[in-house]
Short mmCIF file of C-alpha atoms and ligand atoms in Angstrom, two decimals:
data_model
loop_
_atom_site.label_atom_id
_atom_site.label_comp_id
_atom_site.label_asym_id
_atom_site.label_seq_id
_atom_site.Cartn_x
_atom_site.Cartn_y
_atom_site.Cartn_z
CA MET D 1400 -148.16 55.20 116.07
CA PRO D 1401 -150.27 58.49 116.70
CA LEU D 1402 -149.64 60.59 119.36
CA TYR D 1403 -152.48 62.64 120.91
CA LEU D 1404 -152.08 65.69 122.73
CA GLY D 1405 -154.89 67.08 125.65
CA LEU D 1406 -153.84 70.63 126.72
CA ASP D 1407 -156.02 72.01 129.77
CA SER D 1408 -155.94 75.68 130.88
CA SER D 1409 -158.06 75.44 133.73
CA THR D 1410 -158.21 78.61 136.51
CA GLN D 1411 -155.88 77.39 138.51
CA SER D 1412 -152.89 75.82 136.04
CA LEU D 1413 -151.86 74.15 132.57
CA THR D 1414 -152.63 71.06 132.05
CA ALA D 1415 -150.86 68.40 129.11
CA ILE D 1416 -151.52 64.68 129.33
CA VAL D 1417 -151.29 62.58 125.86
CA VAL D 1418 -152.17 59.50 124.85
CA ASP D 1419 -150.75 56.96 122.24
CA SER D 1420 -153.10 55.62 120.54
CA ASP D 1421 -152.14 52.38 119.43
CA ILE D 1422 -151.09 51.45 123.05
CA ARG D 1423 -154.39 53.19 124.56
CA LYS D 1424 -152.50 54.32 127.08
CA VAL D 1425 -151.66 57.99 128.95
CA VAL D 1426 -147.67 58.09 127.79
CA TYR D 1427 -146.90 61.39 129.51
CA GLU D 1428 -148.70 64.02 131.54
CA SER D 1429 -147.62 67.51 133.53
CA THR D 1430 -149.70 69.91 134.54
CA LEU D 1431 -147.63 73.52 136.08
CA ALA D 1432 -149.53 75.70 139.16
CA PHE D 1433 -149.71 79.31 137.46
CA ASP D 1434 -148.91 80.75 141.51
CA GLU D 1435 -145.96 78.42 141.38
CA THR D 1436 -144.36 78.78 138.33
CA LEU D 1437 -145.44 82.02 136.92
CA PRO D 1438 -145.14 84.44 140.16
CA HIS D 1439 -144.79 87.64 139.22
CA TYR D 1440 -147.66 87.65 137.32
CA GLY D 1441 -149.08 87.64 140.91
CA THR D 1442 -152.22 85.31 141.32
CA ARG D 1443 -153.64 83.67 143.43
CA HIS D 1444 -155.14 80.55 142.72
CA GLY D 1445 -154.55 81.47 139.00
CA VAL D 1446 -156.94 84.69 140.85
CA LEU D 1447 -155.07 88.18 139.72
CA PRO D 1448 -155.32 90.83 143.08
CA ARG D 1449 -159.05 91.47 143.93
CA SER D 1450 -160.31 94.94 143.53
CA HIS D 1451 -163.38 94.28 144.41
CA PRO D 1452 -164.54 91.39 146.24
CA ASP D 1453 -167.81 89.95 143.60
CA GLU D 1454 -165.25 90.53 140.70
CA ALA D 1455 -162.71 87.59 139.24
CA LEU D 1456 -160.33 88.51 136.77
CA SER D 1457 -156.90 86.54 135.20
CA SER D 1458 -153.83 87.50 132.64
CA PRO D 1459 -154.01 86.23 128.90
CA VAL D 1460 -150.24 86.29 128.92
CA MET D 1461 -149.25 84.09 132.19
CA TRP D 1462 -151.69 81.79 130.44
CA ALA D 1463 -150.03 81.95 127.14
CA GLU D 1464 -146.39 82.13 128.81
CA ALA D 1465 -147.50 78.96 130.28
CA LEU D 1466 -148.07 77.21 127.32
CA ASP D 1467 -144.72 78.11 125.95
CA VAL D 1468 -143.18 76.51 129.16
CA MET D 1469 -145.20 73.73 128.78
CA PHE D 1470 -144.38 73.03 124.93
CA GLY D 1471 -140.77 73.55 126.53
CA ARG D 1472 -141.58 70.24 128.78
CA LEU D 1473 -142.60 68.58 126.46
CA ALA D 1474 -139.95 69.36 123.95
CA LYS D 1475 -137.51 67.86 126.73
CA SER D 1476 -140.00 64.79 127.49
CA GLY D 1477 -138.32 62.03 125.71
CA LEU D 1478 -141.28 61.38 124.22
CA ASP D 1479 -141.39 61.10 120.24
CA LEU D 1480 -143.02 64.34 119.19
CA SER D 1481 -143.01 63.48 115.20
CA ARG D 1482 -145.28 60.87 115.80
CA LEU D 1483 -147.50 64.26 117.59
CA ALA D 1484 -151.05 63.90 115.03
CA ALA D 1485 -153.29 66.38 116.67
CA ILE D 1486 -153.94 69.00 119.54
CA SER D 1487 -156.46 69.88 120.89
CA GLY D 1488 -157.79 71.48 124.63
CA SER D 1489 -159.80 72.14 127.06
CA ALA D 1490 -160.11 75.48 128.84
CA GLN D 1491 -162.13 77.24 131.34
CA GLN D 1492 -165.77 78.37 130.65
CA HIS D 1493 -167.32 82.27 130.56
CA GLY D 1494 -163.37 83.59 130.92
CA SER D 1495 -162.54 86.06 127.71
CA VAL D 1496 -160.23 87.53 125.89
CA TYR D 1497 -160.01 90.50 124.39
CA LEU D 1498 -157.42 91.46 120.87
CA ASN D 1499 -157.07 94.69 119.53
CA SER D 1500 -156.84 94.78 115.49
CA ALA D 1501 -152.52 93.76 115.59
CA ALA D 1502 -153.76 90.74 116.01
CA ALA D 1503 -154.95 89.04 113.64
CA ALA D 1504 -152.01 89.45 111.18
CA ALA D 1505 -149.10 89.12 114.62
CA LEU D 1506 -150.10 86.43 115.78
CA GLY D 1507 -149.82 84.69 112.40
CA ALA D 1508 -145.83 86.31 112.42
CA LEU D 1509 -144.57 85.56 115.90
CA GLU D 1510 -140.79 85.42 116.25
CA PRO D 1511 -139.72 82.10 117.52
CA SER D 1512 -136.90 83.53 119.33
CA ARG D 1513 -138.76 85.54 121.25
CA PRO D 1514 -141.20 84.45 124.63
CA LEU D 1515 -144.64 84.08 123.24
CA ALA D 1516 -145.58 86.43 126.85
CA GLU D 1517 -143.45 89.43 125.48
CA GLN D 1518 -145.07 89.20 122.10
CA VAL D 1519 -149.26 88.41 123.06
CA ALA D 1520 -148.93 91.30 125.70
CA PRO D 1521 -149.18 93.66 122.36
CA LEU D 1522 -152.41 92.76 121.34
CA LEU D 1523 -154.62 92.40 124.00
CA SER D 1524 -157.41 95.82 124.14
CA ARG D 1525 -158.13 94.49 127.81
CA ALA D 1526 -154.75 93.54 129.47
CA ALA D 1527 -157.11 91.01 132.20
CA SER D 1528 -159.12 88.78 131.47
CA PRO D 1529 -162.65 88.28 133.24
CA ILE D 1530 -163.29 84.33 135.00
CA TRP D 1531 -166.27 82.09 135.77
CA MET D 1532 -166.19 83.26 139.42
CA ASP D 1533 -166.47 86.75 138.84
CA SER D 1534 -170.62 87.75 140.17
CA SER D 1535 -169.81 91.44 139.95
CA THR D 1536 -172.43 92.06 136.97
CA GLY D 1537 -175.92 91.49 137.74
CA GLU D 1538 -176.51 94.62 136.30
CA GLU D 1539 -175.76 93.66 133.27
CA CYS D 1540 -177.70 89.89 133.62
CA ARG D 1541 -180.76 91.82 134.58
CA GLU D 1542 -180.22 94.46 131.57
CA ILE D 1543 -179.68 91.08 128.92
CA THR D 1544 -182.54 89.62 130.43
CA ALA D 1545 -185.30 92.84 129.72
CA ALA D 1546 -183.96 93.58 126.21
CA VAL D 1547 -184.41 89.67 125.17
CA GLY D 1548 -188.00 89.50 126.19
CA GLY D 1549 -187.17 88.34 129.76
CA ALA D 1550 -185.77 84.42 131.05
CA GLY D 1551 -187.59 82.00 129.07
CA PRO D 1552 -186.62 83.38 125.55
CA LEU D 1553 -183.41 83.69 126.92
CA GLY D 1554 -183.01 80.06 128.69
CA ALA D 1555 -185.12 78.23 125.70
CA HIS D 1556 -182.17 80.22 122.68
CA THR D 1557 -178.97 79.77 125.15
CA GLY D 1558 -179.82 77.33 127.18
CA SER D 1559 -179.03 79.88 130.66
CA ARG D 1560 -180.82 82.36 132.07
CA ALA D 1561 -178.67 85.24 132.18
CA PHE D 1562 -175.66 83.66 134.79
CA GLU D 1563 -173.07 86.78 136.07
CA ARG D 1564 -170.26 84.46 135.12
CA PHE D 1565 -171.15 84.16 131.68
CA THR D 1566 -169.44 85.55 128.77
CA GLY D 1567 -171.96 87.52 127.17
CA PRO D 1568 -173.22 90.22 130.90
CA GLN D 1569 -169.54 89.93 131.00
CA ILE D 1570 -168.66 92.09 127.27
CA ARG D 1571 -171.22 94.25 128.77
CA LYS D 1572 -170.62 95.15 131.69
CA PHE D 1573 -166.61 95.94 129.15
CA ALA D 1574 -168.39 97.71 127.01
CA LYS D 1575 -170.29 99.85 129.39
CA THR D 1576 -167.44 101.06 131.61
CA ASP D 1577 -164.84 101.01 128.82
CA PRO D 1578 -166.31 101.82 126.27
CA SER D 1579 -162.48 103.77 124.36
CA GLY D 1580 -161.05 100.19 125.35
CA TYR D 1581 -164.53 98.17 123.34
CA ALA D 1582 -163.75 99.94 120.43
CA ALA D 1583 -160.96 99.04 120.36
CA THR D 1584 -161.40 95.33 120.48
CA ASP D 1585 -161.32 93.42 117.43
CA ARG D 1586 -161.41 89.93 118.41
CA VAL D 1587 -163.89 88.72 122.24
CA HIS D 1588 -162.26 84.75 122.15
CA LEU D 1589 -162.57 82.59 124.83
CA VAL D 1590 -160.54 81.46 126.95
CA SER D 1591 -160.72 77.66 124.90
CA SER D 1592 -160.45 80.11 121.43
CA PHE D 1593 -157.96 82.70 122.37
CA MET D 1594 -156.07 79.31 123.37
CA ALA D 1595 -155.94 77.60 119.93
CA SER D 1596 -155.41 80.88 117.88
CA LEU D 1597 -152.53 81.32 119.35
CA LEU D 1598 -151.47 76.81 118.40
CA THR D 1599 -152.79 77.96 115.17
CA GLY D 1600 -151.57 81.37 114.36
CA ALA D 1601 -154.85 82.95 113.30
CA ASP D 1602 -158.23 83.46 114.55
CA ALA D 1603 -159.44 80.33 116.13
CA PRO D 1604 -162.78 79.51 116.20
CA LEU D 1605 -165.29 78.57 118.89
CA ASP D 1606 -166.95 75.43 119.11
CA PRO D 1607 -170.87 74.89 120.76
CA GLY D 1608 -169.67 73.86 123.49
CA ASP D 1609 -168.05 76.87 124.56
CA GLY D 1610 -170.39 78.95 122.81
CA SER D 1611 -172.77 77.77 124.79
CA GLY D 1612 -171.11 79.27 128.31
CA MET D 1613 -171.93 82.84 126.69
CA ASN D 1614 -175.94 83.43 126.54
CA LEU D 1615 -175.54 84.22 123.79
CA MET D 1616 -175.60 80.98 120.91
CA ASP D 1617 -178.83 79.41 119.99
CA LEU D 1618 -178.06 76.31 121.19
CA ALA D 1619 -180.60 74.90 118.23
CA SER D 1620 -178.70 75.69 115.57
CA SER D 1621 -175.95 76.45 117.03
CA ASP D 1622 -174.87 79.80 116.04
CA TRP D 1623 -174.87 83.30 117.05
CA TRP D 1624 -178.68 84.74 118.40
CA ALA D 1625 -179.54 87.86 117.33
CA PRO D 1626 -181.34 89.03 119.34
CA ALA D 1627 -178.78 88.15 123.05
CA VAL D 1628 -176.19 89.67 120.76
CA GLU D 1629 -177.51 92.70 120.42
CA ALA D 1630 -178.56 93.10 123.49
CA THR D 1631 -175.64 92.83 125.13
CA ALA D 1632 -172.85 95.50 123.78
CA GLN D 1633 -172.91 97.47 120.25
CA ASP D 1634 -171.43 96.15 116.67
CA LEU D 1635 -170.85 93.38 118.72
CA LEU D 1636 -171.38 90.71 115.77
CA ALA D 1637 -168.54 91.69 114.34
CA ARG D 1638 -166.45 90.82 116.90
CA LEU D 1639 -166.62 87.68 117.81
CA PRO D 1640 -165.27 84.38 116.02
CA LYS D 1641 -166.96 81.67 113.80
CA ILE D 1642 -168.71 77.97 116.53
CA ARG D 1643 -167.44 75.81 114.82
CA PRO D 1644 -168.36 71.53 115.60
CA ALA D 1645 -165.96 70.81 118.36
CA SER D 1646 -164.46 68.15 116.21
CA SER D 1647 -163.34 70.33 113.34
CA VAL D 1648 -159.79 71.63 112.58
CA ALA D 1649 -158.48 74.52 113.23
CA GLY D 1650 -155.75 75.19 111.62
CA THR D 1651 -151.83 73.31 112.24
CA LEU D 1652 -148.87 74.15 114.78
CA SER D 1653 -147.76 77.45 113.42
CA PRO D 1654 -143.74 77.58 112.57
CA TYR D 1655 -143.49 79.37 116.19
CA TRP D 1656 -143.97 76.32 117.45
CA GLN D 1657 -142.64 74.09 115.67
CA SER D 1658 -139.28 76.43 115.00
CA ARG D 1659 -139.40 77.17 119.02
CA HIS D 1660 -139.82 73.66 120.29
CA GLY D 1661 -139.06 71.88 117.12
CA LEU D 1662 -143.04 69.96 116.47
CA PRO D 1663 -144.66 68.93 113.96
CA ALA D 1664 -146.84 71.15 111.73
CA ALA D 1665 -149.35 68.52 114.14
CA ARG D 1666 -153.85 69.48 113.45
CA VAL D 1667 -154.80 72.04 116.09
CA ILE D 1668 -158.30 71.07 116.21
CA THR D 1669 -161.24 73.22 117.72
CA TRP D 1670 -160.64 73.48 121.63
CA SER D 1671 -163.58 73.44 124.18
CA GLY D 1672 -165.04 74.14 127.60
CA ASP D 1673 -163.59 71.95 130.65
CA ASN D 1674 -167.38 70.64 130.75
CA PRO D 1675 -168.20 69.61 127.05
CA CYS D 1676 -164.02 68.15 127.75
CA SER D 1677 -164.95 66.34 130.92
CA LEU D 1678 -167.70 65.05 129.72
CA ILE D 1679 -165.52 62.66 127.38
CA GLY D 1680 -162.56 62.25 130.02
CA THR D 1681 -165.37 60.99 132.20
CA GLY D 1682 -166.98 58.61 129.62
CA LEU D 1683 -170.05 59.76 129.01
CA VAL D 1684 -170.42 59.18 124.94
CA ARG D 1685 -174.14 57.82 125.47
CA GLU D 1686 -177.46 58.91 126.48
CA GLY D 1687 -178.40 57.40 129.54
CA ARG D 1688 -174.81 57.69 131.37
CA VAL D 1689 -173.59 59.81 133.73
CA ALA D 1690 -172.15 61.21 136.01
CA VAL D 1691 -172.72 62.33 139.67
CA SER D 1692 -169.02 63.79 140.93
CA LEU D 1693 -169.70 63.77 144.79
CA GLY D 1694 -167.09 66.99 146.17
CA THR D 1695 -166.87 70.42 147.47
CA SER D 1696 -170.98 70.32 145.35
CA ASP D 1697 -172.14 68.17 144.01
CA VAL D 1698 -172.85 67.51 140.52
CA ILE D 1699 -174.66 65.39 137.98
CA PHE D 1700 -173.68 65.55 134.38
CA GLY D 1701 -174.41 63.54 131.09
CA LEU D 1702 -174.74 63.55 127.56
CA MET D 1703 -178.52 64.58 126.13
CA GLU D 1704 -179.25 64.14 122.36
CA ALA D 1705 -181.56 67.04 122.37
CA PRO D 1706 -181.90 70.43 123.90
CA ARG D 1707 -183.79 70.58 126.50
CA VAL D 1708 -183.86 73.47 128.55
CA ASP D 1709 -184.57 73.29 132.64
CA ALA D 1710 -187.38 75.70 132.86
CA SER D 1711 -186.78 75.98 136.45
CA GLY D 1712 -183.33 78.24 135.03
CA THR D 1713 -180.50 75.87 137.31
CA GLY D 1714 -179.50 73.54 135.31
CA HIS D 1715 -177.64 74.26 132.47
CA VAL D 1716 -177.44 73.22 129.06
CA PHE D 1717 -174.09 73.52 127.05
CA GLY D 1718 -172.86 71.52 123.76
CA ALA D 1719 -171.15 68.40 123.46
CA PRO D 1720 -168.29 67.44 121.38
CA THR D 1721 -170.26 64.56 120.16
CA GLY D 1722 -172.72 67.28 118.08
CA ALA D 1723 -175.21 66.55 120.41
CA PHE D 1724 -175.71 68.43 124.01
CA MET D 1725 -175.17 67.87 128.02
CA GLY D 1726 -177.11 68.54 130.50
CA LEU D 1727 -175.40 69.82 134.30
CA THR D 1728 -177.05 70.86 137.72
CA VAL D 1729 -174.32 71.85 140.74
CA PHE D 1730 -175.99 71.81 144.20
CA LYS D 1731 -173.95 73.63 147.09
CA ASN D 1732 -174.06 72.23 149.93
CA GLY D 1733 -172.52 68.77 149.07
CA SER D 1734 -169.16 67.62 151.30
CA LEU D 1735 -169.84 70.52 153.87
CA ALA D 1736 -172.71 69.25 154.96
CA ARG D 1737 -172.19 65.27 154.96
CA GLU D 1738 -168.82 66.58 156.86
CA ARG D 1739 -171.53 68.98 159.12
CA VAL D 1740 -173.49 65.82 160.33
CA ARG D 1741 -170.71 63.88 160.67
CA SER D 1742 -169.61 65.60 163.15
CA ALA D 1743 -171.83 67.35 165.06
CA PHE D 1744 -172.76 63.90 165.80
CA GLY D 1745 -168.95 63.04 166.65
CA LEU D 1746 -169.64 60.32 163.79
CA SER D 1747 -166.11 58.94 162.59
CA TRP D 1748 -166.79 58.01 158.42
CA PRO D 1749 -167.07 55.16 159.02
CA ASP D 1750 -169.48 54.87 161.75
CA PHE D 1751 -170.99 57.60 159.53
CA SER D 1752 -171.50 54.46 156.79
CA GLY D 1753 -172.43 51.55 159.83
CA ALA D 1754 -175.39 54.32 160.51
CA LEU D 1755 -175.93 54.33 157.13
CA ALA D 1756 -176.09 50.27 156.67
CA SER D 1757 -178.39 50.32 159.78
CA THR D 1758 -181.01 52.26 158.90
CA PRO D 1759 -183.99 51.68 156.42
CA ILE D 1760 -184.51 52.74 153.38
CA GLY D 1761 -186.84 55.62 153.42
CA ASN D 1762 -185.10 56.82 156.91
CA GLN D 1763 -189.39 56.23 158.64
CA ALA D 1764 -190.72 59.19 155.91
CA ARG D 1765 -188.52 61.72 158.31
CA VAL D 1766 -186.73 64.17 156.13
CA PHE D 1767 -183.38 66.67 156.26
CA LEU D 1768 -182.53 69.98 153.63
CA PRO D 1769 -179.35 70.35 154.39
CA TRP D 1770 -178.86 74.24 153.18
CA TYR D 1771 -176.13 74.83 155.45
CA GLU D 1772 -175.34 77.24 152.70
CA PRO D 1773 -177.25 79.00 150.29
CA GLU D 1774 -178.09 76.15 147.96
CA ILE D 1775 -178.17 76.91 143.68
CA THR D 1776 -180.77 73.60 143.62
CA PRO D 1777 -182.92 74.56 144.04
CA ALA D 1778 -182.19 78.39 144.97
CA VAL D 1779 -182.39 79.31 147.92
CA GLN D 1780 -180.86 83.02 149.39
CA ASN D 1781 -180.90 82.30 152.68
CA PRO D 1782 -179.72 79.20 154.14
CA GLY D 1783 -180.63 77.07 157.22
CA VAL D 1784 -181.55 73.16 157.87
CA HIS D 1785 -184.45 71.50 158.07
CA ARG D 1786 -186.10 68.21 159.76
CA TYR D 1787 -189.49 67.06 159.01
CA ARG D 1788 -190.23 64.36 161.50
CA LEU D 1789 -186.77 64.20 162.76
CA GLU D 1790 -185.47 64.31 166.05
CA GLU D 1791 -182.88 66.98 166.43
CA ARG D 1792 -180.62 64.71 168.52
CA ASP D 1793 -181.26 60.83 165.62
CA GLY D 1794 -177.72 60.66 165.15
CA PRO D 1795 -178.67 57.72 162.95
CA GLY D 1796 -181.52 59.05 161.31
CA HIS D 1797 -179.37 62.43 160.37
CA VAL D 1798 -177.41 60.33 157.62
CA ARG D 1799 -178.98 59.32 156.55
CA GLY D 1800 -181.69 62.31 156.33
CA VAL D 1801 -178.39 64.60 154.66
CA ILE D 1802 -177.68 61.03 152.10
CA GLU D 1803 -181.08 60.66 150.96
CA ALA D 1804 -182.23 64.54 150.06
CA GLN D 1805 -178.67 64.61 148.12
CA MET D 1806 -179.47 61.62 146.86
CA MET D 1807 -183.01 62.98 146.11
CA ALA D 1808 -182.22 66.50 145.22
CA ILE D 1809 -179.74 65.55 142.24
CA ALA D 1810 -182.43 62.46 140.52
CA ARG D 1811 -185.60 65.52 140.74
CA HIS D 1812 -183.66 67.88 140.20
CA SER D 1813 -182.01 66.02 137.36
CA ARG D 1814 -185.19 65.14 135.76
CA TRP D 1815 -185.93 67.78 133.26
CA MET D 1816 -182.74 66.53 131.37
CA GLN D 1817 -185.85 63.98 130.18
CA VAL D 1818 -182.65 61.05 130.03
CA GLU D 1819 -183.02 58.05 131.75
CA VAL D 1820 -179.90 56.90 133.76
CA ASP D 1821 -179.06 53.24 133.63
CA THR D 1822 -175.45 53.57 134.56
CA ILE D 1823 -174.32 55.93 137.12
CA TYR D 1824 -170.49 57.06 137.27
CA ALA D 1825 -169.42 58.07 140.52
CA THR D 1826 -166.58 60.85 140.96
CA GLY D 1827 -165.46 62.90 143.77
CA GLY D 1828 -164.72 62.18 147.36
CA ALA D 1829 -167.87 61.28 148.74
CA ALA D 1830 -167.35 58.02 145.80
CA ALA D 1831 -165.58 56.63 147.55
CA ASN D 1832 -168.09 55.69 150.18
CA VAL D 1833 -169.93 52.77 148.99
CA GLN D 1834 -173.08 53.35 151.60
CA ILE D 1835 -173.23 56.63 149.37
CA LEU D 1836 -173.14 55.61 146.60
CA GLN D 1837 -175.58 52.56 147.58
CA VAL D 1838 -178.55 55.37 148.36
CA LEU D 1839 -177.28 56.17 145.26
CA ALA D 1840 -178.11 53.22 143.58
CA ASP D 1841 -181.48 53.19 145.20
CA VAL D 1842 -182.61 56.16 144.45
CA PHE D 1843 -182.19 56.45 140.70
CA GLY D 1844 -183.11 52.91 140.05
CA ALA D 1845 -179.69 52.77 138.42
CA GLU D 1846 -176.33 50.75 138.39
CA VAL D 1847 -173.55 52.90 139.83
CA HIS D 1848 -169.59 51.92 139.76
CA GLN D 1849 -166.75 54.65 141.40
CA LEU D 1850 -164.94 55.83 138.34
CA GLU D 1851 -161.44 57.17 139.51
CA VAL D 1852 -160.33 60.71 137.48
CA GLY D 1853 -157.35 62.00 136.87
CA ASN D 1854 -157.73 65.57 134.93
CA SER D 1855 -160.60 64.39 133.24
CA ALA D 1856 -160.73 67.65 131.27
CA GLY D 1857 -157.01 67.33 129.98
CA LEU D 1858 -158.03 63.90 129.22
CA GLY D 1859 -161.20 64.85 126.76
CA ALA D 1860 -158.98 67.00 125.14
CA ALA D 1861 -156.13 64.99 123.95
CA LEU D 1862 -159.03 61.80 123.36
CA ARG D 1863 -161.26 64.87 121.36
CA ALA D 1864 -158.10 65.48 119.55
CA HIS D 1865 -158.51 61.46 118.34
CA HIS D 1866 -161.96 61.56 117.09
CA ALA D 1867 -161.19 64.65 115.32
CA ASP D 1868 -157.63 63.65 113.54
CA ARG D 1869 -159.23 59.84 112.99
CA ALA D 1870 -162.12 62.30 110.84
CA ALA D 1871 -160.42 64.41 109.50
CA SER D 1872 -158.24 61.65 107.81
CA GLY D 1873 -161.61 59.97 106.78
CA GLN D 1874 -161.00 57.35 109.38
CA ALA D 1875 -164.31 58.42 111.79
CA LEU D 1876 -163.76 56.72 115.37
CA PRO D 1877 -167.03 56.03 116.91
CA TRP D 1878 -166.96 57.50 120.39
CA ASP D 1879 -166.77 54.51 122.84
CA GLN D 1880 -164.25 52.90 120.54
CA VAL D 1881 -162.33 55.81 121.18
CA ILE D 1882 -162.85 55.54 125.11
CA ASP D 1883 -161.73 51.73 125.45
CA GLY D 1884 -159.09 51.50 128.07
CA LEU D 1885 -158.98 54.76 128.46
CA VAL D 1886 -161.54 55.63 130.46
CA GLU D 1887 -162.83 52.33 132.83
CA PRO D 1888 -165.31 52.70 136.32
CA ILE D 1889 -163.38 50.33 138.49
CA ALA D 1890 -164.05 46.57 138.20
CA ALA D 1891 -164.85 45.66 140.57
CA SER D 1892 -166.89 48.86 142.18
CA ARG D 1893 -170.69 47.90 140.46
CA LEU D 1894 -173.49 48.31 142.56
CA THR D 1895 -176.92 47.38 142.03
CA PRO D 1896 -180.44 48.69 143.72
CA GLN D 1897 -181.36 47.05 146.64
CA GLN D 1898 -185.65 45.03 146.35
CA GLY D 1899 -187.66 47.27 146.98
CA ALA D 1900 -185.60 50.28 146.91
CA ALA D 1901 -187.20 52.37 143.55
CA ALA D 1902 -191.23 51.85 144.87
CA VAL D 1903 -190.10 53.33 148.62
CA TYR D 1904 -187.59 56.18 146.53
CA GLU D 1905 -190.82 57.22 144.00
CA ARG D 1906 -192.96 57.86 147.05
CA LEU D 1907 -190.62 59.78 149.71
CA MET D 1908 -189.32 61.89 146.37
CA LYS D 1909 -192.97 63.21 146.21
CA ALA D 1910 -192.29 63.68 149.74
CA HIS D 1911 -189.26 65.36 149.25
CA ALA D 1912 -190.24 68.10 146.84
CA ALA D 1913 -193.23 68.98 149.27
CA CYS D 1914 -190.60 69.26 152.20
CA GLU D 1915 -188.63 71.77 149.80
CA ALA D 1916 -191.18 73.86 148.25
CA HIS D 1917 -192.85 74.03 152.69
CA ALA D 1918 -189.07 74.77 153.58
CA LEU D 1919 -189.10 78.10 150.22
CA GLY D 1920 -192.42 79.05 151.87
CA LEU D 1921 -194.36 77.20 148.68
CA GLY D 1922 -196.62 74.68 149.84
CA PRO D 1923 -198.06 73.47 152.71
CA ASP D 1924 -197.43 72.42 155.99
CA PRO D 1925 -195.49 68.23 154.55
CA THR D 1926 -195.71 66.48 157.38
CA PRO D 1927 -199.46 65.00 157.43
CA LEU D 1928 -198.13 63.06 154.09
CA LEU D 1929 -195.14 62.14 155.40
CA GLU D 1930 -197.02 60.45 158.38
CA ARG D 1931 -198.85 58.83 156.10
CA LEU D 1932 -195.64 57.83 154.27
CA ALA D 1933 -194.27 56.11 157.50
CA GLY D 1934 -197.35 54.14 158.35
CA GLU D 1935 -197.18 52.70 154.54
CA LEU D 1936 -193.27 51.45 154.58
CA ALA D 1937 -194.24 50.80 158.51
CA ASP D 1938 -196.87 48.49 156.59
CA ALA D 1939 -195.09 47.29 153.85
CA THR D 1940 -192.00 45.29 155.80
C1 XUL H 863 -169.17 76.51 134.53
C2 XUL H 863 -168.86 76.63 135.17
C3 XUL H 863 -167.02 76.48 135.61
C4 XUL H 863 -165.79 76.87 134.65
C5 XUL H 863 -164.68 76.41 135.77
O1 XUL H 863 -170.43 76.73 133.72
O2 XUL H 863 -168.55 77.81 135.51
O3 XUL H 863 -166.71 73.98 136.00
O4 XUL H 863 -165.98 76.09 133.09
O5 XUL H 863 -164.01 75.47 135.62
#
């Protein structure tokens, strides 16, 4: 009988997804795009007009108004909302919301007859919130890193080296540039804990998943890491929310929502970030099953039972909603690189697939590094493509070259997770291409399944609400039962590695590492190594 609501407050929109746990179906889904539905905030793609290209700010009052509008829609949806048992949420990570000393009491005494936005606006000590697209805190990153003894300790404790978009450096910048605004701040929330506070009418905690996007939380203890907190801003600890497990009950839906929209006193489960919520919404509830999203950027993420960190400093570790951890590594040269190769040789997508099918595994030891744009993983500041034993006019060689290089980069640069990958859920535009997925299966030596995802973060939030509500009622459900029937890869899409592929890629990956090192000026010319490998591959066939 119960219904579970997942909300996803993302960069550009707010989505509501309602799951009926008995029939295991999504029974309602609605998205509200900020730019279109709330044009009076003047956002573009959810971001306020920029005064500097490196800055990206949004409006917490807009997020609050979106919530009010969305609950209005839900009230009119025809759903029997008396069945609503619990609500949880997902939010864009890293963004911070600054509340003054009036907020805690005022949130508990909101007037149901008045819109939420006008009651929230006076509670802010900073009108705008920096979000994850902000990269203006390079100086603060350096200062925090130096103060805690370097990138090594910061990464080992918090899961990531200092990143401009992470909340700690953002808070430091605010404290430095607007000391009186910082002095007037009683609480610094993440977007997730701010939204949960609006729902409960009280100061809500944040979870380790979102807390690990701050450069402030100690991964091992899921508590604030004192050296980073002290290095970030004066008296910050008193301004930070509590950290509670993702499955904890933050409170009940406050009287404001009950009176204003006729909702029941549903449990509000602690919110989390969009990446941890997507982990659940894509069904990655055990170690060994990972998702590879092949989109504008290529991303690999998956559950890790232990908080292992990336010594190279490019991958992230976040808390997972299951109480374990998740690793995530982003590659910038995704679709664009595939598209550049396709168009450079005048190929259609069927031609592209044909070229992949007709070229041998290992590409006869020809390697192509497709850094058309500055790359995140590995860190490449100056873009440029690199060819090893590959003729500039060899179209099929480039097609296989770009895909093999991308898949080998994903495999090699996610080894720090120390996860034995047996199953890959492929998502994103390029996951529709079976030939590309075959290379993915061959490189990893793992099964690949296509997974159609709608809003995986919103679905993950609804599933988290279900999981936590059952646990709070003393009827805990294992995660695979929570996702059962709601997150299933496409049944007929299973691909397995081809015979002999593993042996080829084991050797080619060593050569790929040597090519990367050479291209980055960190190693010798790998051509002799590749020539030897080409000979061995030819002998083996
Ligand atoms: C993760 C990140 C984004 C945001 C917005 O580190 O910056 O994924 O969470 O979606």
